[in-house]
Amino acid sequence: GMPSERIVDMSLADLRAALDSGTITSAELVGAYLERIAAVDQPAGGVRAVLAVNSKAMEQARAWDARRARQGASQPGAALAGIPLLAKDNFDAVGLPNTGGSLALAQSMPASNAFVIQKLLDQGAILLGKTNMSELAASYGWYGYSGVGGQTLNPFNPLRTADGSSSGSAAAVAARLAPFALGTDTTGSIRSPASVTGTVGMRSTMGLVSRAGVIPMSLTADAAGAITRTVEDQAIVLDAIQGEDKNDASTKGMARPPKPLADGLRGSTLAGKVIAVVDNFDGANPEVDDIKRSAVASMEKAGARVVRIRVPKVFETLQPAVLGPIRVAEVQRRV
């Protein structure tokens, strides 16, 4: 079989092709990731991104392989069929506690799957387990720490934060513990962990992805989404998880992309595009500033026209000034 080191480096498109051609099996794929979780995440000094492992993941992978064998190799699977994922521990998943990182919910066993989890399982995806998070997605000034899972470390430097609150999901994808992971974003909880782990995180448009079955912080601002390794992988996952859900009013009547998001990447170019770059926050970290300059230079080289802007100073603290009170009010109302 293919070496595990090679398997865990493959993109979602490459995994799809390998599974459909019979080059690898879902059991081999799931096994490679379970081995890596055991070796990289769980020992003392490990990343501690994975809070709980699904004991039935290998059984589900073998069942998928058996169905695939019966159907015949000529029938390609859905985009994520046979492919494993991890989910932030605020998504309901049958057979696993949904703790939100809080000891108060350590024995909370959901009776049904979150809409997004069920949607992926229906497509043949395999849930590897749940990821650690900033407790109750609130962080309380301590990113990546929960009473249930302890401290998630940044896999590139244990002295650096993995941010939050989708800390475990981002660290897991960066450490090659899963090809993608689900997360949630209220005031940056997907985008911030992705930004410090070299992964791709996107806050999806409100109503694109259902939040039903996810422990809420603020339904005014909560968004469910994914953390991936590449932009193409992000598009593939968003195509798979979006959809209208009668249990989430925000998804009703939502105008959806007319064609798969992944298709829109083919032949795309930055030439002629106008990209605004906000300069208000430069100067806080020279390494970050260097990365920003390099990214801007790359966009300009690719043909984009970059417009430098400085937003009014009030926008620099808009998140705590506006979203903070909304979040606090809505969390208190649900306690």
Tab-separated table of C-alpha atoms in Angstrom:
chain	number	residue	atom	x	y	z
A	1	GLY	CA	0.000	0.000	0.000
A	2	MET	CA	0.859	3.666	-0.196
A	3	PRO	CA	3.076	4.950	2.667
A	4	SER	CA	1.130	6.716	5.418
A	5	GLU	CA	3.422	9.753	5.115
A	6	ARG	CA	2.315	10.231	1.536
A	7	ILE	CA	-1.374	9.630	2.274
A	8	VAL	CA	-1.597	12.351	4.929
A	9	ASP	CA	-0.017	14.888	2.552
A	10	MET	CA	-2.630	14.421	-0.189
A	11	SER	CA	-5.187	17.081	-1.107
A	12	LEU	CA	-8.897	16.310	-1.166
A	13	ALA	CA	-8.891	16.132	-4.968
A	14	ASP	CA	-5.945	13.725	-4.891
A	15	LEU	CA	-7.647	11.590	-2.237
A	16	ARG	CA	-10.800	11.458	-4.323
A	17	ALA	CA	-8.865	10.295	-7.377
A	18	ALA	CA	-6.908	7.706	-5.376
A	19	LEU	CA	-10.042	6.274	-3.750
A	20	ASP	CA	-11.963	6.141	-7.027
A	21	SER	CA	-9.094	4.448	-8.848
A	22	GLY	CA	-8.564	1.926	-6.048
A	23	THR	CA	-5.014	3.138	-5.399
A	24	ILE	CA	-5.918	3.395	-1.702
A	25	THR	CA	-8.860	2.278	0.392
A	26	SER	CA	-10.807	4.312	2.898
A	27	ALA	CA	-9.549	1.946	5.615
A	28	GLU	CA	-5.943	2.695	4.648
A	29	LEU	CA	-6.721	6.416	4.638
A	30	VAL	CA	-8.447	6.391	8.013
A	31	GLY	CA	-5.738	4.142	9.426
A	32	ALA	CA	-3.009	6.555	8.332
A	33	TYR	CA	-4.693	9.439	10.112
A	34	LEU	CA	-5.454	7.440	13.259
A	35	GLU	CA	-1.794	6.410	13.424
A	36	ARG	CA	-0.711	10.019	13.059
A	37	ILE	CA	-3.116	11.186	15.776
A	38	ALA	CA	-1.679	8.535	18.103
A	39	ALA	CA	1.912	9.496	17.254
A	40	VAL	CA	1.751	13.284	16.983
A	41	ASP	CA	-1.232	14.427	19.021
A	42	GLN	CA	-1.745	12.228	22.038
A	43	PRO	CA	1.676	11.568	23.619
A	44	ALA	CA	3.038	13.876	26.318
A	45	GLY	CA	4.106	17.068	24.598
A	46	GLY	CA	1.815	16.377	21.662
A	47	VAL	CA	-0.317	18.943	19.863
A	48	ARG	CA	-3.444	18.007	21.879
A	49	ALA	CA	-5.762	19.075	19.080
A	50	VAL	CA	-7.969	15.967	19.152
A	51	LEU	CA	-10.305	15.758	22.110
A	52	ALA	CA	-11.957	12.415	21.341
A	53	VAL	CA	-11.498	9.726	18.681
A	54	ASN	CA	-14.457	7.979	17.079
A	55	SER	CA	-14.018	4.306	17.979
A	56	LYS	CA	-16.157	3.314	14.974
A	57	ALA	CA	-14.185	5.270	12.362
A	58	MET	CA	-12.306	2.236	11.036
A	59	GLU	CA	-15.494	0.157	10.988
A	60	GLN	CA	-17.223	2.859	8.958
A	61	ALA	CA	-14.271	3.085	6.561
A	62	ARG	CA	-14.302	-0.675	5.938
A	63	ALA	CA	-18.054	-0.550	5.366
A	64	TRP	CA	-17.533	2.190	2.771
A	65	ASP	CA	-14.853	0.098	1.064
A	66	ALA	CA	-17.235	-2.864	0.946
A	67	ARG	CA	-19.985	-0.747	-0.625
A	68	ARG	CA	-17.475	0.626	-3.108
A	69	ALA	CA	-16.387	-2.876	-4.069
A	70	ARG	CA	-19.995	-3.916	-4.679
A	71	GLN	CA	-20.673	-0.850	-6.840
A	72	GLY	CA	-17.612	-1.362	-8.978
A	73	ALA	CA	-14.544	0.794	-9.475
A	74	SER	CA	-16.062	2.546	-12.481
A	75	GLN	CA	-18.511	4.467	-10.290
A	76	PRO	CA	-16.849	7.542	-8.745
A	77	GLY	CA	-17.860	8.586	-5.252
A	78	ALA	CA	-19.149	11.916	-3.996
A	79	ALA	CA	-16.425	14.502	-3.414
A	80	LEU	CA	-15.809	13.526	0.221
A	81	ALA	CA	-16.997	9.909	0.221
A	82	GLY	CA	-14.610	7.656	2.129
A	83	ILE	CA	-12.595	10.661	3.322
A	84	PRO	CA	-12.148	11.364	7.058
A	85	LEU	CA	-12.698	14.630	8.905
A	86	LEU	CA	-12.538	16.063	12.395
A	87	ALA	CA	-15.197	18.322	13.945
A	88	LYS	CA	-14.890	21.016	16.596
A	89	ASP	CA	-16.350	19.824	19.877
A	90	ASN	CA	-19.429	22.001	19.652
A	91	PHE	CA	-20.997	19.946	16.819
A	92	ASP	CA	-23.454	17.209	17.819
A	93	ALA	CA	-22.210	13.775	16.733
A	94	VAL	CA	-23.953	10.583	17.837
A	95	GLY	CA	-21.686	8.360	19.940
A	96	LEU	CA	-19.399	11.172	21.073
A	97	PRO	CA	-19.932	13.727	23.858
A	98	ASN	CA	-20.551	17.302	22.731
A	99	THR	CA	-18.802	19.195	25.497
A	100	GLY	CA	-17.959	22.574	24.027
A	101	GLY	CA	-14.762	22.063	26.002
A	102	SER	CA	-16.645	22.447	29.304
A	103	LEU	CA	-16.549	19.906	32.119
A	104	ALA	CA	-20.171	20.845	32.808
A	105	LEU	CA	-21.069	19.148	29.501
A	106	ALA	CA	-18.634	16.239	29.711
A	107	GLN	CA	-21.477	13.690	29.799
A	108	SER	CA	-23.648	15.429	27.200
A	109	MET	CA	-24.418	12.755	24.599
A	110	PRO	CA	-26.442	14.049	21.616
A	111	ALA	CA	-29.279	11.907	20.265
A	112	SER	CA	-28.788	13.126	16.698
A	113	ASN	CA	-26.092	14.598	14.478
A	114	ALA	CA	-25.670	18.266	13.663
A	115	PHE	CA	-27.082	19.049	10.207
A	116	VAL	CA	-23.605	19.488	8.721
A	117	ILE	CA	-22.267	16.274	10.290
A	118	GLN	CA	-25.246	14.300	8.989
A	119	LYS	CA	-24.871	15.853	5.540
A	120	LEU	CA	-21.257	14.724	5.359
A	121	LEU	CA	-22.021	11.234	6.682
A	122	ASP	CA	-24.803	10.871	4.104
A	123	GLN	CA	-22.203	11.613	1.425
A	124	GLY	CA	-19.948	8.858	2.775
A	125	ALA	CA	-17.455	10.917	4.779
A	126	ILE	CA	-15.934	9.348	7.920
A	127	LEU	CA	-15.886	11.227	11.238
A	128	LEU	CA	-12.503	10.644	12.917
A	129	GLY	CA	-13.398	12.466	16.132
A	130	LYS	CA	-13.787	15.822	17.851
A	131	THR	CA	-11.274	18.650	18.282
A	132	ASN	CA	-10.388	20.734	21.300
A	133	MET	CA	-11.497	24.365	21.436
A	134	SER	CA	-11.412	27.463	23.566
A	135	GLU	CA	-13.927	26.608	26.277
A	136	LEU	CA	-17.526	27.261	25.157
A	137	ALA	CA	-15.987	29.131	22.184
A	138	ALA	CA	-15.524	32.142	24.470
A	139	SER	CA	-11.767	31.845	25.173
A	140	TYR	CA	-11.942	33.976	28.339
A	141	GLY	CA	-8.569	35.416	27.350
A	142	TRP	CA	-6.961	31.942	27.105
A	143	TYR	CA	-7.000	30.763	23.499
A	144	GLY	CA	-7.015	27.050	22.771
A	145	TYR	CA	-7.618	25.952	26.355
A	146	SER	CA	-10.575	23.985	27.690
A	147	GLY	CA	-11.331	22.216	30.939
A	148	VAL	CA	-11.894	18.996	28.988
A	149	GLY	CA	-8.960	19.036	26.588
A	150	GLY	CA	-6.335	21.230	28.198
A	151	GLN	CA	-4.115	23.423	26.036
A	152	THR	CA	-3.894	22.952	22.264
A	153	LEU	CA	-0.421	23.786	20.951
A	154	ASN	CA	0.558	25.333	17.658
A	155	PRO	CA	2.169	22.430	15.726
A	156	PHE	CA	4.781	24.732	14.195
A	157	ASN	CA	5.919	26.216	17.505
A	158	PRO	CA	4.554	25.069	20.883
A	159	LEU	CA	5.446	28.467	22.345
A	160	ARG	CA	3.047	30.171	19.921
A	161	THR	CA	-0.714	30.226	20.242
A	162	ALA	CA	-3.072	28.223	18.026
A	163	ASP	CA	-5.561	31.032	18.724
A	164	GLY	CA	-9.263	30.287	19.052
A	165	SER	CA	-11.806	29.251	19.402
A	166	SER	CA	-11.475	26.602	16.652
A	167	SER	CA	-7.959	25.953	17.921
A	168	GLY	CA	-7.991	22.173	17.698
A	169	SER	CA	-9.486	22.124	14.207
A	170	ALA	CA	-6.783	24.428	12.829
A	171	ALA	CA	-3.927	22.721	14.678
A	172	ALA	CA	-5.180	19.306	13.546
A	173	VAL	CA	-5.254	20.258	9.868
A	174	ALA	CA	-1.829	21.925	10.125
A	175	ALA	CA	-0.373	18.849	11.858
A	176	ARG	CA	-1.820	16.489	9.200
A	177	LEU	CA	-4.208	14.812	11.655
A	178	ALA	CA	-7.092	15.103	9.173
A	179	PRO	CA	-7.480	16.462	5.640
A	180	PHE	CA	-10.050	18.985	6.880
A	181	ALA	CA	-11.927	19.934	10.031
A	182	LEU	CA	-15.169	21.704	10.862
A	183	GLY	CA	-15.202	24.851	12.967
A	184	THR	CA	-17.351	27.805	13.943
A	185	ASP	CA	-16.740	31.528	13.658
A	186	THR	CA	-18.502	34.264	15.635
A	187	THR	CA	-15.865	36.978	15.906
A	188	GLY	CA	-12.933	35.282	14.171
A	189	SER	CA	-12.915	31.748	15.582
A	190	ILE	CA	-12.165	30.078	12.224
A	191	ARG	CA	-10.160	32.867	10.631
A	192	SER	CA	-7.829	33.568	13.559
A	193	PRO	CA	-6.681	29.959	14.186
A	194	ALA	CA	-6.215	29.461	10.443
A	195	SER	CA	-4.100	32.604	10.226
A	196	VAL	CA	-1.566	31.374	12.808
A	197	THR	CA	-1.361	27.756	11.627
A	198	GLY	CA	-0.806	28.300	7.913
A	199	THR	CA	-4.184	26.846	6.983
A	200	VAL	CA	-7.199	28.170	5.065
A	201	GLY	CA	-10.181	29.357	7.079
A	202	MET	CA	-13.194	31.185	5.737
A	203	ARG	CA	-16.183	32.737	7.444
A	204	SER	CA	-19.017	31.699	5.149
A	205	THR	CA	-21.929	33.989	4.305
A	206	MET	CA	-24.658	33.821	6.946
A	207	GLY	CA	-27.194	31.209	5.875
A	208	LEU	CA	-24.888	29.298	3.531
A	209	VAL	CA	-24.160	26.596	6.153
A	210	SER	CA	-26.583	25.419	8.845
A	211	ARG	CA	-25.758	25.900	12.544
A	212	ALA	CA	-28.414	23.402	13.723
A	213	GLY	CA	-26.930	20.956	16.218
A	214	VAL	CA	-24.047	23.300	17.094
A	215	ILE	CA	-23.724	24.733	20.608
A	216	PRO	CA	-24.594	28.414	20.017
A	217	MET	CA	-22.766	31.474	21.200
A	218	SER	CA	-24.643	34.141	19.236
A	219	LEU	CA	-27.076	33.176	16.505
A	220	THR	CA	-26.818	36.773	15.311
A	221	ALA	CA	-23.173	36.215	14.413
A	222	ASP	CA	-22.389	32.458	14.518
A	223	ALA	CA	-21.253	30.842	11.262
A	224	ALA	CA	-20.263	27.221	10.644
A	225	GLY	CA	-17.488	26.378	8.228
A	226	ALA	CA	-14.262	24.501	7.669
A	227	ILE	CA	-10.505	24.722	8.014
A	228	THR	CA	-8.526	23.186	5.152
A	229	ARG	CA	-4.999	23.120	3.773
A	230	THR	CA	-5.695	24.810	0.434
A	231	VAL	CA	-8.217	27.139	-1.180
A	232	GLU	CA	-9.338	24.333	-3.501
A	233	ASP	CA	-9.968	22.048	-0.517
A	234	GLN	CA	-11.972	24.860	1.125
A	235	ALA	CA	-14.198	25.152	-1.949
A	236	ILE	CA	-14.731	21.379	-2.064
A	237	VAL	CA	-15.809	21.255	1.584
A	238	LEU	CA	-18.103	24.298	1.341
A	239	ASP	CA	-19.787	22.728	-1.678
A	240	ALA	CA	-20.403	19.603	0.429
A	241	ILE	CA	-21.713	21.229	3.627
A	242	GLN	CA	-23.861	24.103	2.364
A	243	GLY	CA	-27.613	23.672	2.087
A	244	GLU	CA	-31.009	24.780	3.353
A	245	ASP	CA	-32.069	23.420	6.733
A	246	LYS	CA	-35.574	23.794	8.164
A	247	ASN	CA	-34.051	23.939	11.655
A	248	ASP	CA	-31.920	27.006	10.896
A	249	ALA	CA	-33.987	29.956	9.724
A	250	SER	CA	-30.914	31.761	8.404
A	251	THR	CA	-30.592	29.176	5.608
A	252	LYS	CA	-34.128	29.622	4.276
A	253	GLY	CA	-34.348	31.499	1.005
A	254	MET	CA	-30.575	31.875	0.850
A	255	ALA	CA	-29.343	32.564	-2.699
A	256	ARG	CA	-26.862	29.797	-3.382
A	257	PRO	CA	-23.992	29.622	-5.873
A	258	PRO	CA	-25.299	28.559	-9.310
A	259	LYS	CA	-22.399	26.138	-9.813
A	260	PRO	CA	-19.932	24.356	-7.535
A	261	LEU	CA	-17.486	26.711	-5.857
A	262	ALA	CA	-14.626	24.390	-6.783
A	263	ASP	CA	-15.489	24.808	-10.479
A	264	GLY	CA	-15.054	28.559	-10.142
A	265	LEU	CA	-11.390	28.099	-9.262
A	266	ARG	CA	-10.548	26.501	-12.585
A	267	GLY	CA	-8.959	29.048	-14.859
A	268	SER	CA	-9.360	31.814	-12.264
A	269	THR	CA	-6.851	34.632	-12.259
A	270	LEU	CA	-6.039	37.758	-10.274
A	271	ALA	CA	-5.309	39.712	-13.427
A	272	GLY	CA	-7.503	42.797	-13.510
A	273	LYS	CA	-8.889	42.257	-10.012
A	274	VAL	CA	-8.890	45.107	-7.491
A	275	ILE	CA	-7.862	44.099	-3.955
A	276	ALA	CA	-8.087	46.466	-0.981
A	277	VAL	CA	-5.401	46.072	1.672
A	278	VAL	CA	-6.048	47.550	5.130
A	279	ASP	CA	-2.952	49.109	6.685
A	280	ASN	CA	-4.317	50.083	10.116
A	281	PHE	CA	-2.744	47.167	11.928
A	282	ASP	CA	0.806	47.245	10.568
A	283	GLY	CA	3.664	47.545	13.033
A	284	ALA	CA	2.509	45.136	15.729
A	285	ASN	CA	4.742	42.261	14.606
A	286	PRO	CA	7.628	42.541	12.104
A	287	GLU	CA	7.290	38.901	10.985
A	288	VAL	CA	3.603	39.365	10.209
A	289	ASP	CA	4.391	42.621	8.410
A	290	ASP	CA	6.952	40.804	6.233
A	291	ILE	CA	4.425	38.109	5.340
A	292	LYS	CA	1.868	40.772	4.451
A	293	ARG	CA	4.343	42.610	2.205
A	294	SER	CA	5.237	39.342	0.480
A	295	ALA	CA	1.563	38.488	-0.070
A	296	VAL	CA	0.814	41.920	-1.512
A	297	ALA	CA	3.821	41.665	-3.839
A	298	SER	CA	2.649	38.240	-5.034
A	299	MET	CA	-0.840	39.561	-5.781
A	300	GLU	CA	0.581	42.488	-7.737
A	301	LYS	CA	2.883	40.159	-9.673
A	302	ALA	CA	-0.162	38.038	-10.551
A	303	GLY	CA	-1.811	41.092	-12.113
A	304	ALA	CA	-4.008	42.411	-9.326
A	305	ARG	CA	-4.326	46.132	-8.651
A	306	VAL	CA	-3.792	46.695	-4.932
A	307	VAL	CA	-5.460	49.653	-3.251
A	308	ARG	CA	-4.049	50.654	0.146
A	309	ILE	CA	-6.633	51.949	2.602
A	310	ARG	CA	-6.856	53.020	6.233
A	311	VAL	CA	-10.273	52.608	7.814
A	312	PRO	CA	-11.513	55.134	10.413
A	313	LYS	CA	-9.998	54.473	13.824
A	314	VAL	CA	-13.373	53.490	15.293
A	315	PHE	CA	-13.305	50.358	13.135
A	316	GLU	CA	-10.161	49.135	14.881
A	317	THR	CA	-12.207	48.267	17.994
A	318	LEU	CA	-15.525	47.576	16.304
A	319	GLN	CA	-15.511	43.888	17.175
A	320	PRO	CA	-15.522	44.256	20.988
A	321	ALA	CA	-17.631	47.409	20.836
A	322	VAL	CA	-20.456	45.922	18.749
A	323	LEU	CA	-20.235	42.138	18.688
A	324	GLY	CA	-19.102	41.828	22.305
A	325	PRO	CA	-22.337	43.123	23.844
A	326	ILE	CA	-24.474	41.131	21.366
A	327	ARG	CA	-22.616	37.929	22.221
A	328	VAL	CA	-22.847	38.467	25.962
A	329	ALA	CA	-26.568	39.235	25.799
A	330	GLU	CA	-27.357	36.175	23.676
A	331	VAL	CA	-25.217	33.770	25.687
A	332	GLN	CA	-26.867	34.929	28.937
A	333	ARG	CA	-30.295	34.481	27.440
A	334	ARG	CA	-29.536	30.822	26.686
A	335	VAL	CA	-27.994	29.896	30.042
